[in-house]
Amino acid sequence: MASVTQHQIQKFRQDGFLVLEHFFTPEECDSMRKQIQGIIAEMEVPPHCRTEFSTKEGEQLQAQGSSDYFLTSGDKIRFFFEKGVLDERGNFLIPKERSVSKIGHALHAHDPIFKQITHSPKVQVMLGSWGFPSPQPAPLATVTPHQDATFLHTEPLGRVMGFWIALEDATQENGCLWFIPGSHTNGITRRMVRAASGASTCVEFVGSEPTYDDSQFIPVPISKGGLILIHGEVVHKSELNSSEFSRHVFTFHIMEAKDTSWSKDNWLQPTPELPFPLLYT
């Protein structure tokens, strides 16, 4: 089983992230990629739901905040697209399997393959050795420099951990993650929250957007099957894929539910149809 050592836990607390190579098998990675290919092959997206995905504030408010397609995706499987892949009528300009930026946000709940991975014994054993008594999974994916707590806020902070699973080798050329080690100790300065009723957008940003020194980021390449654990407040990003190769990943987050309050202002909210499940089964 995949327990973690005290040295690894200390490394995570120091840096704000931890790399676990070969956590998942190549076969597990291939099963997830095959499942996504099937989901995309059957994808039928109405033109009014063809929402481009971006983490840049202005683009995010325009593309996502103006539509409840994003805001109500917490308990559904929905599709978000790369920039520039749709024409003005919402038709695909490139093959649709290359147009998808992410599929969210309830893949872990509704798809049997991804549900099995999320609740796999190795994940449960690893979190058990870490000391999480009541973790709950809640997916999210972002790209530009950010802190996950901007989008998934808890009281107190420090209760969210991201799981970033490389389904293929992730390199500097095809868009591996970059981190500012130790940046999780500085708190957060902005949040993305649900906008007030009647506002022109569904979400808005409050607080100031920090600027980051590019020289502080370090690349973190990882092999197929590797897992990167991400502290909710560590600053991280991924660069543009400049290669001819894809970089498929599966990401989800867990929140320690014990003595933790999930902000009612977060864009992602549990619903009666899909409350946040306990990870341990």
PDB file of C-alpha atoms in Angstrom, residues 29-163:
ATOM      1  CA  CYS A  29      -3.516   5.748 -16.127  1.00  0.00           C
ATOM      2  CA  ASP A  30      -4.434   4.106 -19.437  1.00  0.00           C
ATOM      3  CA  SER A  31      -7.879   3.159 -18.117  1.00  0.00           C
ATOM      4  CA  MET A  32      -8.579   6.804 -17.230  1.00  0.00           C
ATOM      5  CA  ARG A  33      -7.382   8.060 -20.607  1.00  0.00           C
ATOM      6  CA  LYS A  34      -9.467   5.453 -22.436  1.00  0.00           C
ATOM      7  CA  GLN A  35     -12.518   6.423 -20.384  1.00  0.00           C
ATOM      8  CA  ILE A  36     -12.094  10.096 -21.263  1.00  0.00           C
ATOM      9  CA  GLN A  37     -11.775   9.245 -24.959  1.00  0.00           C
ATOM     10  CA  GLY A  38     -15.123   7.487 -24.767  1.00  0.00           C
ATOM     11  CA  ILE A  39     -16.753  10.372 -22.877  1.00  0.00           C
ATOM     12  CA  ILE A  40     -15.516  12.915 -25.422  1.00  0.00           C
ATOM     13  CA  ALA A  41     -16.568  10.725 -28.362  1.00  0.00           C
ATOM     14  CA  GLU A  42     -20.151  10.821 -27.060  1.00  0.00           C
ATOM     15  CA  MET A  43     -20.003  14.513 -26.112  1.00  0.00           C
ATOM     16  CA  GLU A  44     -22.828  16.634 -27.446  1.00  0.00           C
ATOM     17  CA  VAL A  45     -22.513  20.214 -26.318  1.00  0.00           C
ATOM     18  CA  PRO A  46     -25.260  22.741 -27.043  1.00  0.00           C
ATOM     19  CA  PRO A  47     -23.842  25.971 -28.514  1.00  0.00           C
ATOM     20  CA  HIS A  48     -24.984  28.066 -25.513  1.00  0.00           C
ATOM     21  CA  CYS A  49     -23.012  25.751 -23.215  1.00  0.00           C
ATOM     22  CA  ARG A  50     -19.733  25.927 -25.102  1.00  0.00           C
ATOM     23  CA  THR A  51     -17.902  27.798 -22.378  1.00  0.00           C
ATOM     24  CA  GLU A  52     -14.188  28.523 -22.692  1.00  0.00           C
ATOM     25  CA  PHE A  53     -12.173  27.838 -19.521  1.00  0.00           C
ATOM     26  CA  SER A  54      -9.681  30.389 -18.194  1.00  0.00           C
ATOM     27  CA  THR A  55      -8.195  31.349 -14.851  1.00  0.00           C
ATOM     28  CA  LYS A  56      -7.352  34.912 -15.892  1.00  0.00           C
ATOM     29  CA  GLU A  57      -9.731  37.104 -13.963  1.00  0.00           C
ATOM     30  CA  GLY A  58     -11.336  39.089 -16.789  1.00  0.00           C
ATOM     31  CA  GLU A  59     -11.674  36.107 -19.103  1.00  0.00           C
ATOM     32  CA  GLN A  60     -12.999  33.940 -16.297  1.00  0.00           C
ATOM     33  CA  LEU A  61     -15.711  36.412 -15.379  1.00  0.00           C
ATOM     34  CA  GLN A  62     -16.705  36.783 -19.016  1.00  0.00           C
ATOM     35  CA  ALA A  63     -16.559  33.127 -20.051  1.00  0.00           C
ATOM     36  CA  GLN A  64     -17.696  31.427 -16.863  1.00  0.00           C
ATOM     37  CA  GLY A  65     -19.248  34.013 -14.589  1.00  0.00           C
ATOM     38  CA  SER A  66     -21.795  35.055 -17.196  1.00  0.00           C
ATOM     39  CA  SER A  67     -23.178  31.533 -17.408  1.00  0.00           C
ATOM     40  CA  ASP A  68     -24.549  29.216 -14.769  1.00  0.00           C
ATOM     41  CA  TYR A  69     -23.172  26.344 -16.855  1.00  0.00           C
ATOM     42  CA  PHE A  70     -19.996  26.734 -14.790  1.00  0.00           C
ATOM     43  CA  LEU A  71     -21.618  27.639 -11.492  1.00  0.00           C
ATOM     44  CA  THR A  72     -23.971  24.641 -11.505  1.00  0.00           C
ATOM     45  CA  SER A  73     -21.335  22.123 -12.639  1.00  0.00           C
ATOM     46  CA  GLY A  74     -20.369  20.986  -9.138  1.00  0.00           C
ATOM     47  CA  ASP A  75     -22.636  17.942  -9.276  1.00  0.00           C
ATOM     48  CA  LYS A  76     -22.495  17.304 -13.035  1.00  0.00           C
ATOM     49  CA  ILE A  77     -20.048  16.244 -15.762  1.00  0.00           C
ATOM     50  CA  ARG A  78     -19.584  19.220 -18.060  1.00  0.00           C
ATOM     51  CA  PHE A  79     -17.091  20.290 -20.707  1.00  0.00           C
ATOM     52  CA  PHE A  80     -14.829  23.345 -20.865  1.00  0.00           C
ATOM     53  CA  PHE A  81     -12.831  24.244 -23.941  1.00  0.00           C
ATOM     54  CA  GLU A  82      -9.500  25.686 -24.944  1.00  0.00           C
ATOM     55  CA  LYS A  83      -9.438  29.254 -26.248  1.00  0.00           C
ATOM     56  CA  GLY A  84     -10.035  29.737 -29.942  1.00  0.00           C
ATOM     57  CA  VAL A  85     -11.374  26.254 -30.745  1.00  0.00           C
ATOM     58  CA  LEU A  86     -14.934  27.401 -31.470  1.00  0.00           C
ATOM     59  CA  ASP A  87     -16.150  29.699 -34.231  1.00  0.00           C
ATOM     60  CA  GLU A  88     -18.646  32.500 -33.690  1.00  0.00           C
ATOM     61  CA  ARG A  89     -21.500  30.017 -34.081  1.00  0.00           C
ATOM     62  CA  GLY A  90     -20.095  27.641 -31.480  1.00  0.00           C
ATOM     63  CA  ASN A  91     -18.892  25.031 -33.954  1.00  0.00           C
ATOM     64  CA  PHE A  92     -15.591  23.208 -33.457  1.00  0.00           C
ATOM     65  CA  LEU A  93     -12.658  24.477 -35.521  1.00  0.00           C
ATOM     66  CA  ILE A  94     -10.492  21.484 -34.613  1.00  0.00           C
ATOM     67  CA  PRO A  95     -11.259  17.845 -33.730  1.00  0.00           C
ATOM     68  CA  LYS A  96     -13.303  17.912 -30.546  1.00  0.00           C
ATOM     69  CA  GLU A  97     -10.925  15.555 -28.717  1.00  0.00           C
ATOM     70  CA  ARG A  98      -8.281  18.299 -28.993  1.00  0.00           C
ATOM     71  CA  SER A  99     -10.666  21.092 -28.040  1.00  0.00           C
ATOM     72  CA  VAL A 100     -11.376  20.139 -24.433  1.00  0.00           C
ATOM     73  CA  SER A 101      -9.425  21.946 -21.720  1.00  0.00           C
ATOM     74  CA  LYS A 102     -11.052  20.094 -18.843  1.00  0.00           C
ATOM     75  CA  ILE A 103     -14.022  17.977 -17.907  1.00  0.00           C
ATOM     76  CA  GLY A 104     -15.579  18.876 -14.571  1.00  0.00           C
ATOM     77  CA  HIS A 105     -16.538  18.956 -11.924  1.00  0.00           C
ATOM     78  CA  ALA A 106     -18.196  15.746 -10.738  1.00  0.00           C
ATOM     79  CA  LEU A 107     -16.287  13.195 -12.795  1.00  0.00           C
ATOM     80  CA  HIS A 108     -15.144  11.547  -9.569  1.00  0.00           C
ATOM     81  CA  ALA A 109     -18.771  11.011  -8.495  1.00  0.00           C
ATOM     82  CA  HIS A 110     -20.522   9.909 -11.681  1.00  0.00           C
ATOM     83  CA  ASP A 111     -17.918   7.986 -13.658  1.00  0.00           C
ATOM     84  CA  PRO A 112     -17.042   4.539 -12.253  1.00  0.00           C
ATOM     85  CA  ILE A 113     -13.389   4.572 -13.359  1.00  0.00           C
ATOM     86  CA  PHE A 114     -12.623   7.965 -11.830  1.00  0.00           C
ATOM     87  CA  LYS A 115     -14.671   7.208  -8.733  1.00  0.00           C
ATOM     88  CA  GLN A 116     -12.636   4.030  -8.233  1.00  0.00           C
ATOM     89  CA  ILE A 117      -9.363   5.949  -8.558  1.00  0.00           C
ATOM     90  CA  THR A 118     -10.470   8.726  -6.201  1.00  0.00           C
ATOM     91  CA  HIS A 119     -11.568   6.258  -3.516  1.00  0.00           C
ATOM     92  CA  SER A 120      -8.850   3.701  -4.218  1.00  0.00           C
ATOM     93  CA  PRO A 121      -7.309   1.834  -1.261  1.00  0.00           C
ATOM     94  CA  LYS A 122      -3.900   3.358  -1.956  1.00  0.00           C
ATOM     95  CA  VAL A 123      -5.344   6.881  -1.651  1.00  0.00           C
ATOM     96  CA  GLN A 124      -7.162   5.925   1.537  1.00  0.00           C
ATOM     97  CA  VAL A 125      -4.073   4.323   3.070  1.00  0.00           C
ATOM     98  CA  MET A 126      -1.917   7.318   2.155  1.00  0.00           C
ATOM     99  CA  LEU A 127      -4.343   9.807   3.731  1.00  0.00           C
ATOM    100  CA  GLY A 128      -4.786   7.534   6.732  1.00  0.00           C
ATOM    101  CA  SER A 129      -1.043   7.505   7.372  1.00  0.00           C
ATOM    102  CA  TRP A 130      -1.116  11.291   6.942  1.00  0.00           C
ATOM    103  CA  GLY A 131      -3.698  11.567   9.697  1.00  0.00           C
ATOM    104  CA  PHE A 132      -6.796  12.835   7.878  1.00  0.00           C
ATOM    105  CA  PRO A 133      -9.794  11.501   9.830  1.00  0.00           C
ATOM    106  CA  SER A 134     -12.629  12.685   7.523  1.00  0.00           C
ATOM    107  CA  PRO A 135     -11.437  13.782   4.054  1.00  0.00           C
ATOM    108  CA  GLN A 136     -14.013  14.682   1.395  1.00  0.00           C
ATOM    109  CA  PRO A 137     -13.202  14.975  -2.339  1.00  0.00           C
ATOM    110  CA  ALA A 138     -14.127  18.105  -4.326  1.00  0.00           C
ATOM    111  CA  PRO A 139     -12.602  18.524  -7.832  1.00  0.00           C
ATOM    112  CA  LEU A 140     -11.135  21.698  -9.328  1.00  0.00           C
ATOM    113  CA  ALA A 141      -8.598  22.515 -12.049  1.00  0.00           C
ATOM    114  CA  THR A 142      -6.743  25.780 -12.679  1.00  0.00           C
ATOM    115  CA  VAL A 143      -3.718  26.819 -14.749  1.00  0.00           C
ATOM    116  CA  THR A 144      -2.234  30.330 -14.378  1.00  0.00           C
ATOM    117  CA  PRO A 145      -0.388  31.307 -11.150  1.00  0.00           C
ATOM    118  CA  HIS A 146      -2.861  30.773  -8.347  1.00  0.00           C
ATOM    119  CA  GLN A 147      -3.609  29.336  -4.935  1.00  0.00           C
ATOM    120  CA  ASP A 148      -6.361  26.731  -4.744  1.00  0.00           C
ATOM    121  CA  ALA A 149      -7.744  28.390  -1.592  1.00  0.00           C
ATOM    122  CA  THR A 150      -8.708  31.361  -3.779  1.00  0.00           C
ATOM    123  CA  PHE A 151     -11.378  29.100  -5.251  1.00  0.00           C
ATOM    124  CA  LEU A 152     -11.900  26.561  -2.442  1.00  0.00           C
ATOM    125  CA  HIS A 153     -11.958  28.512   0.810  1.00  0.00           C
ATOM    126  CA  THR A 154     -12.293  26.971   4.265  1.00  0.00           C
ATOM    127  CA  GLU A 155     -12.270  28.174   7.843  1.00  0.00           C
ATOM    128  CA  PRO A 156      -9.666  27.612   9.064  1.00  0.00           C
ATOM    129  CA  LEU A 157      -7.339  27.621   6.066  1.00  0.00           C
ATOM    130  CA  GLY A 158      -4.981  24.710   5.510  1.00  0.00           C
ATOM    131  CA  ARG A 159      -7.693  22.049   5.214  1.00  0.00           C
ATOM    132  CA  VAL A 160      -7.574  21.576   1.412  1.00  0.00           C
ATOM    133  CA  MET A 161      -5.099  19.356  -0.443  1.00  0.00           C
ATOM    134  CA  GLY A 162      -4.929  18.905  -4.207  1.00  0.00           C
ATOM    135  CA  PHE A 163      -4.217  15.612  -5.985  1.00  0.00           C
TER     136      PHE A 163
END
